[in-house]
Tab-separated table of C-alpha atoms and ligand atoms in Angstrom:
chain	number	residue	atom	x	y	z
A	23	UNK	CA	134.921	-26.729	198.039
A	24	UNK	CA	136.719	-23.848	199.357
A	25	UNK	CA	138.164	-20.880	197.328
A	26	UNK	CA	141.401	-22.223	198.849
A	27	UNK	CA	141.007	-25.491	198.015
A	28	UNK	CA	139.811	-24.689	194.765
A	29	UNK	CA	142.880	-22.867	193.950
A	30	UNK	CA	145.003	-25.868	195.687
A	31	UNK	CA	142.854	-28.268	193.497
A	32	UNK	CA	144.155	-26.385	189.738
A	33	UNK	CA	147.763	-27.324	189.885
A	34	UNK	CA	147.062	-31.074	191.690
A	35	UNK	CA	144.865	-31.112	188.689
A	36	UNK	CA	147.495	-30.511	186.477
A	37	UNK	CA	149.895	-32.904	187.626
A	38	UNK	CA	147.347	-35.755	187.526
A	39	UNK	CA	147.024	-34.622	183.918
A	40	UNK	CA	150.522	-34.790	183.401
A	41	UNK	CA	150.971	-37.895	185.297
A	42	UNK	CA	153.384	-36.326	187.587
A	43	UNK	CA	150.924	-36.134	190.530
A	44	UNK	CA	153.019	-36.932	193.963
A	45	UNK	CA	151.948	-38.887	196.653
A	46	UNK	CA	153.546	-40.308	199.988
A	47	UNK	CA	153.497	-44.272	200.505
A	48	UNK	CA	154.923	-46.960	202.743
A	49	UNK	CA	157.821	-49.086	201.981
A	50	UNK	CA	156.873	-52.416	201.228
A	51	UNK	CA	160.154	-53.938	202.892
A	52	UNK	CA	158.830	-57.626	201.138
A	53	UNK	CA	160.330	-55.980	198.081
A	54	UNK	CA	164.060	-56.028	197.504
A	55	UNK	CA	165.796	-52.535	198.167
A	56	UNK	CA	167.298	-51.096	194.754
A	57	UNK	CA	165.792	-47.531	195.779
A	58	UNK	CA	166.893	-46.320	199.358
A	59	UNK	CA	170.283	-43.990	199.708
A	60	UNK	CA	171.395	-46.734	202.177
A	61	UNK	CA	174.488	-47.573	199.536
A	62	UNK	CA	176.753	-49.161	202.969
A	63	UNK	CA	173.853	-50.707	204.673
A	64	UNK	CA	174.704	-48.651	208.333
A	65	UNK	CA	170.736	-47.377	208.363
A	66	UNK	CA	169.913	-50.716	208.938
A	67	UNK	CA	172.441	-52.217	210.843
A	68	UNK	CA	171.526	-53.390	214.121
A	69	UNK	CA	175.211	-53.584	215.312
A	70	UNK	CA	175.590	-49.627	214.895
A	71	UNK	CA	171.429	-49.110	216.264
A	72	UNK	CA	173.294	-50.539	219.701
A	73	UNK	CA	176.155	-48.295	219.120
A	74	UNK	CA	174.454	-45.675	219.177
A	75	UNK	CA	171.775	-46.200	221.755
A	76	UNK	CA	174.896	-46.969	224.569
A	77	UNK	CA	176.502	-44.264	223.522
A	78	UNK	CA	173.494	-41.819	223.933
A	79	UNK	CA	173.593	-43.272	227.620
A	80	UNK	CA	176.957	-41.745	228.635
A	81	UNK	CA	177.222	-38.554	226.781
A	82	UNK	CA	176.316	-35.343	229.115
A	83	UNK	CA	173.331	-33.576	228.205
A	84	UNK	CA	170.467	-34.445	230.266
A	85	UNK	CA	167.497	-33.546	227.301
A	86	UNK	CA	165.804	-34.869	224.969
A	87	UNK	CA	165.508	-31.168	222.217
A	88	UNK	CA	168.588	-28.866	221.932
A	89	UNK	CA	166.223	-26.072	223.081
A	90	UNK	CA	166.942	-23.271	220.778
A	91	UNK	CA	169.338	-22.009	218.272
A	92	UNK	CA	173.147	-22.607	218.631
A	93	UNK	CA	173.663	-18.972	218.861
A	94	UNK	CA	170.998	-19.259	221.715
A	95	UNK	CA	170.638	-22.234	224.429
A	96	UNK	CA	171.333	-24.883	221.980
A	97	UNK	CA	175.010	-25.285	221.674
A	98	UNK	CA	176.537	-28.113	223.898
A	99	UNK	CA	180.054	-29.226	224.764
A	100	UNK	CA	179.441	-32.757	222.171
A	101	UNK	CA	177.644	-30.800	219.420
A	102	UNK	CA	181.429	-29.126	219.657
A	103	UNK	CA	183.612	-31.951	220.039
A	104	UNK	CA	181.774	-33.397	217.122
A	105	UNK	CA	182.323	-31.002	214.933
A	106	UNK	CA	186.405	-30.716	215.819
A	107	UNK	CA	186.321	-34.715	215.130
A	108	UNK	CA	184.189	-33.656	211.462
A	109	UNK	CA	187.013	-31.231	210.537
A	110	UNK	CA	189.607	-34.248	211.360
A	111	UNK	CA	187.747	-36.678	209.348
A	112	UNK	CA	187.343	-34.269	206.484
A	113	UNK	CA	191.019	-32.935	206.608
A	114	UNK	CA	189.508	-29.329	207.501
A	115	UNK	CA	190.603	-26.748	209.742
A	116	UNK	CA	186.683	-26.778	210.650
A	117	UNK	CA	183.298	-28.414	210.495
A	118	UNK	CA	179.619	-26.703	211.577
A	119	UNK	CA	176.860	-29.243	211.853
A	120	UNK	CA	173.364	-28.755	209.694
A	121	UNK	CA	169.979	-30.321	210.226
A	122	UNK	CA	170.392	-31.370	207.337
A	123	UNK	CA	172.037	-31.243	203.353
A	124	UNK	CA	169.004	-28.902	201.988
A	125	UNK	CA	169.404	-26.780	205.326
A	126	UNK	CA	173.837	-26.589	204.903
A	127	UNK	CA	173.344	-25.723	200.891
A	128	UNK	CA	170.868	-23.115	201.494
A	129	UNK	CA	173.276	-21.610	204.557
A	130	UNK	CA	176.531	-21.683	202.171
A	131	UNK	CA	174.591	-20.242	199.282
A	132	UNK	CA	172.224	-17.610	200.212
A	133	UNK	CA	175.235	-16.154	202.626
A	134	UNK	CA	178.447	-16.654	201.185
A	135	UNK	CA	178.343	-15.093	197.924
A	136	UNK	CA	177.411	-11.575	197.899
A	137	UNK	CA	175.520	-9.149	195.504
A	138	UNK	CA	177.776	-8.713	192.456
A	139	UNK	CA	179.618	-11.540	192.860
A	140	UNK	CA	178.628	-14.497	190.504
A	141	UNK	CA	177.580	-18.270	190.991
A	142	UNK	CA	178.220	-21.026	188.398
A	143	UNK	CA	176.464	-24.328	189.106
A	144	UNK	CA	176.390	-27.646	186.831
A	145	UNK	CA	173.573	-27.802	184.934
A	146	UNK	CA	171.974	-31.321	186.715
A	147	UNK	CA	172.635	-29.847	190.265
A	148	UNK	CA	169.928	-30.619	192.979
A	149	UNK	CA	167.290	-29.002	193.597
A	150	UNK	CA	168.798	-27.812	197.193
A	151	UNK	CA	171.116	-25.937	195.517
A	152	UNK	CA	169.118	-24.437	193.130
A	153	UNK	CA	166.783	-22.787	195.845
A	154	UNK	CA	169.676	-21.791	197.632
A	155	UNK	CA	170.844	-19.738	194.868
A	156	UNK	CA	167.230	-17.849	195.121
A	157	UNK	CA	167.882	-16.832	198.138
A	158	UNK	CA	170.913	-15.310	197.506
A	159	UNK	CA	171.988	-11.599	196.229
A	160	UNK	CA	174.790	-12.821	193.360
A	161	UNK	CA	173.563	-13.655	189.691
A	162	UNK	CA	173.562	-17.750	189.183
A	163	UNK	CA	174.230	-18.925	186.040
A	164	UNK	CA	174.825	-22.619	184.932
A	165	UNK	CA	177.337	-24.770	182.795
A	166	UNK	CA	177.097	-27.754	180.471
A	167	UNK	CA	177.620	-30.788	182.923
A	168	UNK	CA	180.411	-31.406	183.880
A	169	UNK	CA	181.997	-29.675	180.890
A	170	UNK	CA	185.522	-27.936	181.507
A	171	UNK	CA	185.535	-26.057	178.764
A	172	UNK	CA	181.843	-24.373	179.282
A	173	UNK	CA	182.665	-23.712	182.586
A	174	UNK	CA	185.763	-21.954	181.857
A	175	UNK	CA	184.171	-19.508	179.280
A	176	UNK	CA	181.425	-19.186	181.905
A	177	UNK	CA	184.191	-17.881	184.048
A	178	UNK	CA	185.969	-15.634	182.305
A	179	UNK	CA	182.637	-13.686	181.521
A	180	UNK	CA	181.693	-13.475	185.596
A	181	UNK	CA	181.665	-10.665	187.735
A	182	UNK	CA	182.665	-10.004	191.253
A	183	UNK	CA	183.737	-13.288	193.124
A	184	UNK	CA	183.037	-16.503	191.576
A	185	UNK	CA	181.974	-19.548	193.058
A	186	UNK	CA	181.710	-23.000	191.346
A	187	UNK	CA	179.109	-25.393	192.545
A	188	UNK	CA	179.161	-29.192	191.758
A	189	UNK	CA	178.539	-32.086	193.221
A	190	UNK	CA	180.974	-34.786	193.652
A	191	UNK	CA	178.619	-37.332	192.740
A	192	UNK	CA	175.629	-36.968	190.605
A	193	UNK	CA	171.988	-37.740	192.356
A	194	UNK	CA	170.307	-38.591	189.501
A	195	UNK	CA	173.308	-39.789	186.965
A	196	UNK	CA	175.489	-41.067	189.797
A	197	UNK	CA	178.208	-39.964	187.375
A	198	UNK	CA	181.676	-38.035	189.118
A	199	UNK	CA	182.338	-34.945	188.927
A	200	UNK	CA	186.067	-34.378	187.412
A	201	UNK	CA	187.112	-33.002	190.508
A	202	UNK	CA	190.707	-32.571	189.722
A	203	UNK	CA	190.162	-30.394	186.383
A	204	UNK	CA	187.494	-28.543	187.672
A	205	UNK	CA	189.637	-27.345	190.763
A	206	UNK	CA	192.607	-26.370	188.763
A	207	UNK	CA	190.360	-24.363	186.586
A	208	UNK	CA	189.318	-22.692	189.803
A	209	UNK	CA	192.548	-22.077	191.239
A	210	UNK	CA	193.603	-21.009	187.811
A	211	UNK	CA	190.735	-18.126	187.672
A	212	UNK	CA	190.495	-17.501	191.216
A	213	UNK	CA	187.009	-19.107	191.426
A	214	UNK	CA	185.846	-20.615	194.911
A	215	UNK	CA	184.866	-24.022	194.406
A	216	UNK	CA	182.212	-25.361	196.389
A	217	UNK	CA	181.263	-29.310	196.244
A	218	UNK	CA	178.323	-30.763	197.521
A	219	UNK	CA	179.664	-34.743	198.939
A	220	UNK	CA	175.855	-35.734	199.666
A	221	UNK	CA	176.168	-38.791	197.898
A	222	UNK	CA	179.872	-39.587	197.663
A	223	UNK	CA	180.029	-38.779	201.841
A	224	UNK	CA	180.877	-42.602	203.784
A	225	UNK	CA	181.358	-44.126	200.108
A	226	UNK	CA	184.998	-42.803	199.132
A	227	UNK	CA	187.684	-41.792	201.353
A	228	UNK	CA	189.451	-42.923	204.072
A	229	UNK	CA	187.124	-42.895	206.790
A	230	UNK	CA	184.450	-42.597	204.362
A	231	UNK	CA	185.428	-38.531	204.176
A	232	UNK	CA	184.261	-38.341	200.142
A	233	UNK	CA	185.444	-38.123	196.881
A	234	UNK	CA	187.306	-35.062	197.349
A	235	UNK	CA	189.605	-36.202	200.401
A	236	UNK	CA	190.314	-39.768	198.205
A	237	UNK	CA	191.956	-37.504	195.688
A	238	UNK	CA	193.613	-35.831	197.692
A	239	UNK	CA	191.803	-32.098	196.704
A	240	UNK	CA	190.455	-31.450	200.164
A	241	UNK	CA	193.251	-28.148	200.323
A	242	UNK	CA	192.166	-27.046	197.216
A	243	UNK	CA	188.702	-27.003	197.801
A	244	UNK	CA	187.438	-24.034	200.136
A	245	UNK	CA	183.820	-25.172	200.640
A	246	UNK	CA	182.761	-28.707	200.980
A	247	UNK	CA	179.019	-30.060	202.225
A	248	UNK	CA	178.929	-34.181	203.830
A	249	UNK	CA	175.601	-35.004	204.272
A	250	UNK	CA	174.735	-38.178	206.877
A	251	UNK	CA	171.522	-39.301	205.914
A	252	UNK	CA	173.079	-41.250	202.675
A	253	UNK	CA	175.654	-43.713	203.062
A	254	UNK	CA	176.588	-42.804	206.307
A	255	UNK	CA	172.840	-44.127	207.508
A	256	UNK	CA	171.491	-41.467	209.907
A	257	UNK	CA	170.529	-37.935	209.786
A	258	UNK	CA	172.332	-34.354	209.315
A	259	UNK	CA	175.034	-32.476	207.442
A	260	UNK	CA	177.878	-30.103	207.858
A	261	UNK	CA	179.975	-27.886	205.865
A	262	UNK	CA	183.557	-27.553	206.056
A	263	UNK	CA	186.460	-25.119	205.170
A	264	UNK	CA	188.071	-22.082	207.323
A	265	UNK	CA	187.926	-21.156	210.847
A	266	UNK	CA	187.080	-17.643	209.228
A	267	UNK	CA	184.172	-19.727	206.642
A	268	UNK	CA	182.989	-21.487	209.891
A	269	UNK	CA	182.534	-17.734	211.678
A	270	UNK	CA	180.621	-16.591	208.891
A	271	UNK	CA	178.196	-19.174	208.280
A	272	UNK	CA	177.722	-18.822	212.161
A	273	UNK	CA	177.397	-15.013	211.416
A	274	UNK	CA	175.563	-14.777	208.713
A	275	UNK	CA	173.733	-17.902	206.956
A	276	UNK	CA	170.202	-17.516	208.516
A	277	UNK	CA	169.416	-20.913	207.773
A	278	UNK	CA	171.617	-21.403	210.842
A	279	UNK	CA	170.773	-19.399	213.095
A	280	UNK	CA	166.811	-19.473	212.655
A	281	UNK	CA	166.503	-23.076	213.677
A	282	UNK	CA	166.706	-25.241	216.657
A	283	UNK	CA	170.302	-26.869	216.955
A	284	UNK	CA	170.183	-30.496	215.914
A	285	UNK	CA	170.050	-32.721	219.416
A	286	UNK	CA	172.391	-34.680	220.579
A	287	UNK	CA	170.681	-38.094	219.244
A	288	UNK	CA	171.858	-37.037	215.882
A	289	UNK	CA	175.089	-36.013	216.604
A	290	UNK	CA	175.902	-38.899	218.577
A	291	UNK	CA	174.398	-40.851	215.869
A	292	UNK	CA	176.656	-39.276	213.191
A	293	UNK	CA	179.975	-40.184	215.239
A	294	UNK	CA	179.211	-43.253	216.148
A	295	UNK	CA	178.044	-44.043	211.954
A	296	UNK	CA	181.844	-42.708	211.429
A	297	UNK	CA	183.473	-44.918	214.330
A	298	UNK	CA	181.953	-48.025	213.162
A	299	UNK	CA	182.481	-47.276	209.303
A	300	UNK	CA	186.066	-47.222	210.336
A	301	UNK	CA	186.166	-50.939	211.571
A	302	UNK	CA	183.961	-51.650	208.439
A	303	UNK	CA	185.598	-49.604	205.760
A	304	UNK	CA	186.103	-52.935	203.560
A	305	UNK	CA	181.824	-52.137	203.132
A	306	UNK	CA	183.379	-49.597	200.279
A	307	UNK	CA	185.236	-52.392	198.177
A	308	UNK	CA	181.572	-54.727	198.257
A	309	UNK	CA	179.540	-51.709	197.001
A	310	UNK	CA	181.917	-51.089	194.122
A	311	UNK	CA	182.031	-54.682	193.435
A	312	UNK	CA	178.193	-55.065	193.511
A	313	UNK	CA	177.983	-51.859	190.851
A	314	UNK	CA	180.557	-53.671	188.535
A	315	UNK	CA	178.451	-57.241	188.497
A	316	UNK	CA	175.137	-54.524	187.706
A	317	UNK	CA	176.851	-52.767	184.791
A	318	UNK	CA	178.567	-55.912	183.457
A	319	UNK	CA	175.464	-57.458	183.406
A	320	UNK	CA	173.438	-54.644	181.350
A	321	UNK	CA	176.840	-54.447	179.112
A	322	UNK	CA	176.530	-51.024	178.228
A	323	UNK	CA	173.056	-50.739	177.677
A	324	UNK	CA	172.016	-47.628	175.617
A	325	UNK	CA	169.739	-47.180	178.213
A	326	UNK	CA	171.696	-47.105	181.716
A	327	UNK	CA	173.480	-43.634	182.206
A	328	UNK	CA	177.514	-44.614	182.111
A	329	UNK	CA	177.833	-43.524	185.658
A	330	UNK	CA	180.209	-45.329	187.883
A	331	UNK	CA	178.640	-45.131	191.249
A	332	UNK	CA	176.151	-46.630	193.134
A	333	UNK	CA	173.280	-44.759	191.743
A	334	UNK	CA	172.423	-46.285	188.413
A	335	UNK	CA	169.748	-44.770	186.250
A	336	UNK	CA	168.138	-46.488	182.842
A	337	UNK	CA	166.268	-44.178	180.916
A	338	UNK	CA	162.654	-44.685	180.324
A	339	UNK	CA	161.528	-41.230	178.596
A	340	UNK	CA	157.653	-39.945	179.834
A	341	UNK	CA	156.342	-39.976	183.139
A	342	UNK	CA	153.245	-42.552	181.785
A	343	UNK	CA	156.275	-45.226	180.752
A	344	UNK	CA	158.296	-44.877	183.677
A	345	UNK	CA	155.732	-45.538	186.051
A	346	UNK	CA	154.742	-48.759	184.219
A	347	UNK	CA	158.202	-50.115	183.983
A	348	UNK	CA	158.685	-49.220	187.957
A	349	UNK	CA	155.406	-50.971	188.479
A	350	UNK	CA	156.360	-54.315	186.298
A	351	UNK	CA	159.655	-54.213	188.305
A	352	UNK	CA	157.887	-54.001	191.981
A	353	UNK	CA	155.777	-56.713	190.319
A	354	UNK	CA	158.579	-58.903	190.569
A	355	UNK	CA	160.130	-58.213	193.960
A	356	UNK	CA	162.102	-55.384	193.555
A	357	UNK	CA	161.925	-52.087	194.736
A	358	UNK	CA	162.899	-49.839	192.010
A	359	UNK	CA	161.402	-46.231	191.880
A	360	UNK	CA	160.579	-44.000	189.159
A	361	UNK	CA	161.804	-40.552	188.938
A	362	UNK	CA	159.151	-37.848	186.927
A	363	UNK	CA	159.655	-34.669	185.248
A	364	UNK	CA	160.094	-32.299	186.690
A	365	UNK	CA	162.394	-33.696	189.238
A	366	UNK	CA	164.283	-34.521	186.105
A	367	UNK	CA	164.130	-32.908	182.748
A	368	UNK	CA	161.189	-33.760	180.543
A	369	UNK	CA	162.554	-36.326	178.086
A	370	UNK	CA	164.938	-38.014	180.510
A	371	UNK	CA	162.635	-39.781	183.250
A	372	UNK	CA	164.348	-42.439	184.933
A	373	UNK	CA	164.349	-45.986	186.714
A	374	UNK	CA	166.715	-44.284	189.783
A	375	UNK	CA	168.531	-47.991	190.963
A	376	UNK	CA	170.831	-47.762	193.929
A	377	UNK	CA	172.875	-50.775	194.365
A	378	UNK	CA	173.991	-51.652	198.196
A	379	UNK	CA	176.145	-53.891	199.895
A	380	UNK	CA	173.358	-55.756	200.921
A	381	UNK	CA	171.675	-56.766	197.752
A	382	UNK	CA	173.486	-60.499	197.142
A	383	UNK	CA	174.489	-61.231	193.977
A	384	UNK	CA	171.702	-62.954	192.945
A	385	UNK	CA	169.098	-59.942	193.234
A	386	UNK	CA	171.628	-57.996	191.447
A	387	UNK	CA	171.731	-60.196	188.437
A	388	UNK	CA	167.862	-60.701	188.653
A	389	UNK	CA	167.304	-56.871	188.253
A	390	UNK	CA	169.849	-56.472	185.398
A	391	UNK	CA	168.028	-58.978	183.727
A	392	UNK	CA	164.381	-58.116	184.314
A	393	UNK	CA	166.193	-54.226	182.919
A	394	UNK	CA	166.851	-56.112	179.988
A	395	UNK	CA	163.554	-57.649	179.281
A	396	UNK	CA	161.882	-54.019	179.773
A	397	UNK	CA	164.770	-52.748	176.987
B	27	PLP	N1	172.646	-32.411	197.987
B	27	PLP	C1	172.370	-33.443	197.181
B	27	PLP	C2	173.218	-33.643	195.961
B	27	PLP	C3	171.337	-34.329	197.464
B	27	PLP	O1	171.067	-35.353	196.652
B	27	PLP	C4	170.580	-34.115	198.636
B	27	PLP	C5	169.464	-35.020	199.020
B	27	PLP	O2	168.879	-35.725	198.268
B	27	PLP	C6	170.889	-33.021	199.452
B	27	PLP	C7	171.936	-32.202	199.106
B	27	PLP	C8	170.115	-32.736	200.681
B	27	PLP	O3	170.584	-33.498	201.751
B	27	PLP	P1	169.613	-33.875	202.954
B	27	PLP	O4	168.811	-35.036	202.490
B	27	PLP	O5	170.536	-34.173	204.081
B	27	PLP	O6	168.760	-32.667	203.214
């Protein structure tokens, strides 16, 4: 073996000894889907595949790559009419398009706030946002989930500008994030709030615009993130705010402007996702209904995190355990994953269970019940 490979072979060592070794495999679509982020079903729908693919036929850009950065050769007329209809659906003055969610929190983060300013982040934040605080020049510091009162003190003892990251719904707890205290604390302090919508993005709000837009915060929130490879079923991101935050980013976040300009596949694929959400918007009313026949059925099992959404977790401590339970569970048809330390803290490995609007009710009750029999 190579030096290299010996070195490589330590840590892979270590995770097999910790059971926490990863490794990519196929979906095995004969199993029933209680893992994807698919919550509305719209990766999968064949109606908005067709969309999309006549749509891709008319718009005006003769390639197939954007060709370079979007400071460079790859900006396009639809790339900017796409983001003008983002900042409408979002109820912003302005939208840029990301790759992606990891790409837009590392852009916001590492750019935005500046060396002696400081960032607060909820302690169960994803991982995206926690590398985007490395990259960035202000001191990060983190507060008791979603607790007002901790994140108020935290404030108060901050230097330079503060900014507040949360996210509006929880990836691993699929608990909310109480949006409405936490921006009055901000406005109170004159903290910048920033809220990642990755998972609430196509699932709340009119026009599937998020959690903070359904409540009606979108004004008092500066700096918001929608991801599109969730529940809106394709592929991408974008942040929203400012005319002046939408400069900057362009400006300044190099996560922008070192990378090739998403094509226009994607963006056409993210409008046409938000065109036919909007003659399908009931899809939002049979997820929520399909969570409340899952948590009525586990009646408040000790073991299921009390999260609302539709990302349900039940609690199955050690990586060893988890992996079993997972595996009795795909045993029976379903396709339930297990989430490992240290994607999650040790202690509080999970079953991760996303309901859709696809899974009948009869796979829903199934699950809840083989849950029980593992409890
Ligand atoms: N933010 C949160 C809360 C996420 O859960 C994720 C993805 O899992 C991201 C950001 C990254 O988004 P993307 O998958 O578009 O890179």
């Amino acid at each position: 073996m190579s030096d290299l490979n010996k070195l490589l072979e330590e840590s892979l060592h270590k995770r097999k000894k910790d059971d926490s070794f990863r490794s990519l495999k196929l979906v095995d679509s004969s199993l029933i889907d209680f893992s994807s982020n698919d919550y509305l079903g719209l990766a999968q729908s064949p109606a908005l595949r067709e969309r999309i693919q006549e749509k891709h036929k008319t718009v005006e850009y003769p390639k197939n790559g954007s060709t370079g950065s979007r400071l460079l050769t790859g900006n396009y007329s639809f790339i900017e009419e796409a983001e003008q209809e983002l900042a409408n659906i979002f109820n912003a003055e302005s939208a840029l398009l990301f790759s992606s969610g990891y790409n837009a929190n590392l852009s916001v983060l590492s750019s935005v706030p500046k060396r002696g300013d400081t960032i607060l982040y909820d302690e169960k934040s994803h991982a995206s946002i926690k590398d985007a605080m490395r990259l960035s020049l202000a001191k990060h510091y983190s507060f008791r989930h979603n607790d007002a009162d901790d994140l108020e003190k935290k404030i108060q003892q901050a230097e330079g500008s503060v900014f507040v990251v949360v996210e509006s719904v929880y990836s691993m707890d699929g608990d909310l994030c109480p949006l409405n205290i936490f921006s009055f604390i901000c406005l109170k302090h004159n903290a910048h709030l920033v809220v990642d919508e990755a998972h609430s993005t196509g699932v709340y709000g009119a026009l599937g615009s998020g959690l903070s837009c359904q409540l009606g915060l979108d004004k008092a929130i500066p700096i918001r993130i929608y991801t599109f490879g969730k529940g809106m079923g394709v592929h991408g991101a974008c942040v929203v705010g400012s005319k002046q935050l939408k400069d900057y980013l362009i400006n300044f976040a190099r996560p922008f402007i070192y990378t090739t300009a998403p094509d226009v596949h994607s963006v056409v694929s993210i409008i046409e996702s938000f065109e036919y959400l909007k003659s399908h918007i009931h899809l939002q009313a049979t997820l929520q209904e399909n969570v409340k026949i899952f948590k009525e059925t586990l009646n408040n099992n000790s073991l299921l995190t009390p999260g609302e959404s539709a990302i349900q977790s039940f609690l199955i401590p050690g990586n060893n355990a988890v992996k079993k339970a997972a595996q009795t569970l795909q045993q029976k048809g379903f396709d339930v994953r297990p989430i490992l330390s240290p994607t999650v803290a040790s202690g509080s490995e999970r079953l991760r269970i996303i309901i859709h609007t696809y899974n009948t009710k009869s796979e829903i009750l199934a699950l809840a019940n083989a849950l029980l029999a593992l409890s």
